[in-house]
Coordinates of C-alpha atoms in Angstrom, one line a residue:
A268 CA 0.0 0.0 0.0
L269 CA 1.1 3.6 -0.6
R270 CA -0.5 6.8 0.6
V271 CA 0.2 10.4 -0.1
G272 CA -1.5 13.2 1.8
Y273 CA -1.5 16.8 2.8
G274 CA -1.8 17.9 6.4
F275 CA -3.9 21.1 6.6
S276 CA -3.2 21.2 10.3
P277 CA -1.5 18.9 12.8
L278 CA -5.0 17.5 13.5
F279 CA -6.4 17.0 10.0
T280 CA -5.0 15.4 6.8
L281 CA -6.5 14.5 3.4
Y282 CA -4.9 11.6 1.6
G283 CA -5.1 9.4 -1.5
G284 CA -3.8 5.9 -1.7
V285 CA -3.6 2.6 -3.5
S286 CA -3.3 -0.9 -2.2
G287 CA -3.3 -4.4 -3.6
A288 CA -3.0 -8.1 -2.6
R289 CA -3.0 -11.5 -4.0
V290 CA -5.4 -13.8 -2.2
D291 CA -5.3 -17.6 -2.2
G292 CA -8.5 -19.0 -0.6
D293 CA -9.7 -22.5 -0.2
R294 CA -13.2 -21.7 -1.5
T295 CA -12.4 -18.7 -3.7
G296 CA -9.2 -19.8 -5.4
E297 CA -6.5 -17.3 -6.4
Y298 CA -7.4 -13.7 -7.2
E299 CA -6.1 -10.2 -7.1
W300 CA -7.6 -7.5 -4.8
S301 CA -6.8 -3.8 -5.5
A302 CA -8.2 -0.6 -4.3
G303 CA -7.8 3.2 -4.6
E304 CA -9.0 5.5 -1.8
V305 CA -9.6 9.1 -0.9
G306 CA -9.8 9.8 2.8
A307 CA -9.3 12.0 5.9
R308 CA -7.3 11.4 9.0
F309 CA -8.0 13.0 12.3
S310 CA -5.0 13.0 14.7
F311 CA -5.1 13.4 18.5
N312 CA -2.5 14.1 21.2
R313 CA -0.7 16.8 19.1
G314 CA 2.9 17.4 20.0
R315 CA 3.4 14.1 21.8
A316 CA 5.5 11.2 20.5
L317 CA 2.5 8.7 20.7
R318 CA -0.5 10.0 18.6
P319 CA -3.7 8.0 18.0
Y320 CA -5.8 8.8 15.0
L321 CA -9.0 7.9 13.2
D322 CA -9.4 7.5 9.4
V323 CA -12.4 7.6 7.1
A324 CA -12.1 6.8 3.4
L325 CA -14.1 6.2 0.3
R326 CA -12.6 3.2 -1.7
G327 CA -13.0 1.9 -5.2
V328 CA -12.1 -1.8 -5.3
E329 CA -11.6 -4.5 -7.9
A330 CA -11.2 -8.3 -7.5
S331 CA -10.0 -10.2 -10.6
A332 CA -9.3 -13.8 -11.4
D333 CA -6.7 -14.0 -14.2
D334 CA -7.4 -17.6 -15.1
A335 CA -11.1 -16.9 -15.9
D336 CA -10.7 -13.3 -17.2
F337 CA -13.3 -12.3 -14.6
K338 CA -13.5 -8.9 -12.7
I339 CA -15.8 -7.5 -10.1
R340 CA -15.7 -3.7 -9.3
G341 CA -17.4 -1.6 -6.6
G342 CA -17.2 1.0 -3.9
A343 CA -16.7 0.9 -0.2
L344 CA -16.6 3.0 2.9
A345 CA -13.7 2.2 5.3
V346 CA -13.2 3.4 8.9
G347 CA -10.2 2.7 11.1
G348 CA -8.0 3.8 13.8
G349 CA -4.4 3.5 14.6
V350 CA -1.4 5.0 16.5
A351 CA 1.7 6.7 15.3
Y352 CA 4.9 6.8 17.4
F353 CA 7.1 9.6 16.3
L354 CA 10.8 8.8 16.3
S355 CA 11.6 12.3 15.1
P356 CA 9.5 15.2 13.9
T357 CA 9.4 13.7 10.3
V358 CA 9.4 9.9 10.8
A359 CA 6.9 7.8 12.7
L360 CA 6.2 4.1 13.2
D361 CA 2.6 3.4 12.4
A362 CA 0.1 0.6 13.2
A363 CA -3.6 0.6 12.2
L364 CA -6.7 -1.5 11.8
H365 CA -9.3 -0.5 9.1
L366 CA -12.7 -2.1 8.5
G367 CA -14.8 -1.5 5.5
G368 CA -17.7 -2.7 3.5
G369 CA -19.3 -2.1 0.2
R370 CA -21.1 -3.5 -2.8
A371 CA -20.0 -4.5 -6.2
D372 CA -21.8 -2.7 -9.0
E373 CA -20.0 -4.0 -12.1
V374 CA -19.1 -7.5 -13.2
Q375 CA -16.9 -8.1 -16.3
L376 CA -16.3 -11.5 -18.0
G377 CA -13.9 -11.1 -20.9
R378 CA -15.1 -8.2 -23.0
V379 CA -18.7 -8.2 -21.6
S380 CA -19.4 -5.8 -18.7
L381 CA -22.6 -5.7 -16.8
D382 CA -23.9 -3.2 -14.2
V383 CA -25.5 -5.0 -11.3
S384 CA -27.6 -3.9 -8.3
D385 CA -27.8 -7.2 -6.5
D386 CA -27.4 -7.2 -2.7
D387 CA -25.7 -10.6 -3.0
L388 CA -22.5 -8.8 -4.2
E389 CA -21.8 -7.1 -0.9
F390 CA -18.4 -7.5 0.6
G391 CA -16.4 -6.7 3.7
E392 CA -12.7 -6.2 4.3
A393 CA -10.4 -5.8 7.2
R394 CA -6.8 -4.5 6.9
L395 CA -4.1 -4.5 9.5
S396 CA -1.1 -2.4 8.6
V397 CA 2.2 -1.8 10.2
G398 CA 4.8 0.5 8.6
V399 CA 6.8 3.7 8.6
T400 CA 5.3 7.1 7.8
A401 CA 7.4 10.0 6.5
Y402 CA 6.5 13.7 6.8
P403 CA 9.2 15.2 4.5
F404 CA 7.9 18.7 4.5
R405 CA 7.5 19.3 8.2

């Protein structure tokens, strides 16, 4: 995953990001999961080394199976929280949990694409992330 954002204040940041994964499930087989998102982060404990935060994001997602030339696309809302531990003013260790849910609205098989509105194509996702966050322009 990769995110780029702009902090309008020490408490509020807008960001955009992309993420992807390859999933190998017993029932679902192998498929690719990718997403793009636009979100907002609300930070707390300003000025301290340990800073908890809340995130809210709108996500566009796609699941695709290469062996069947099959894709499902849709949108989701994700909310999450985490904590950043600042090692310096510009570098922080970051850990977060995000939960999201949405619904697929397009199915593509080969060159045929169909818009769908079936409630059976709802999905949920949970993401646990651990990493390093850089603030190069602080």
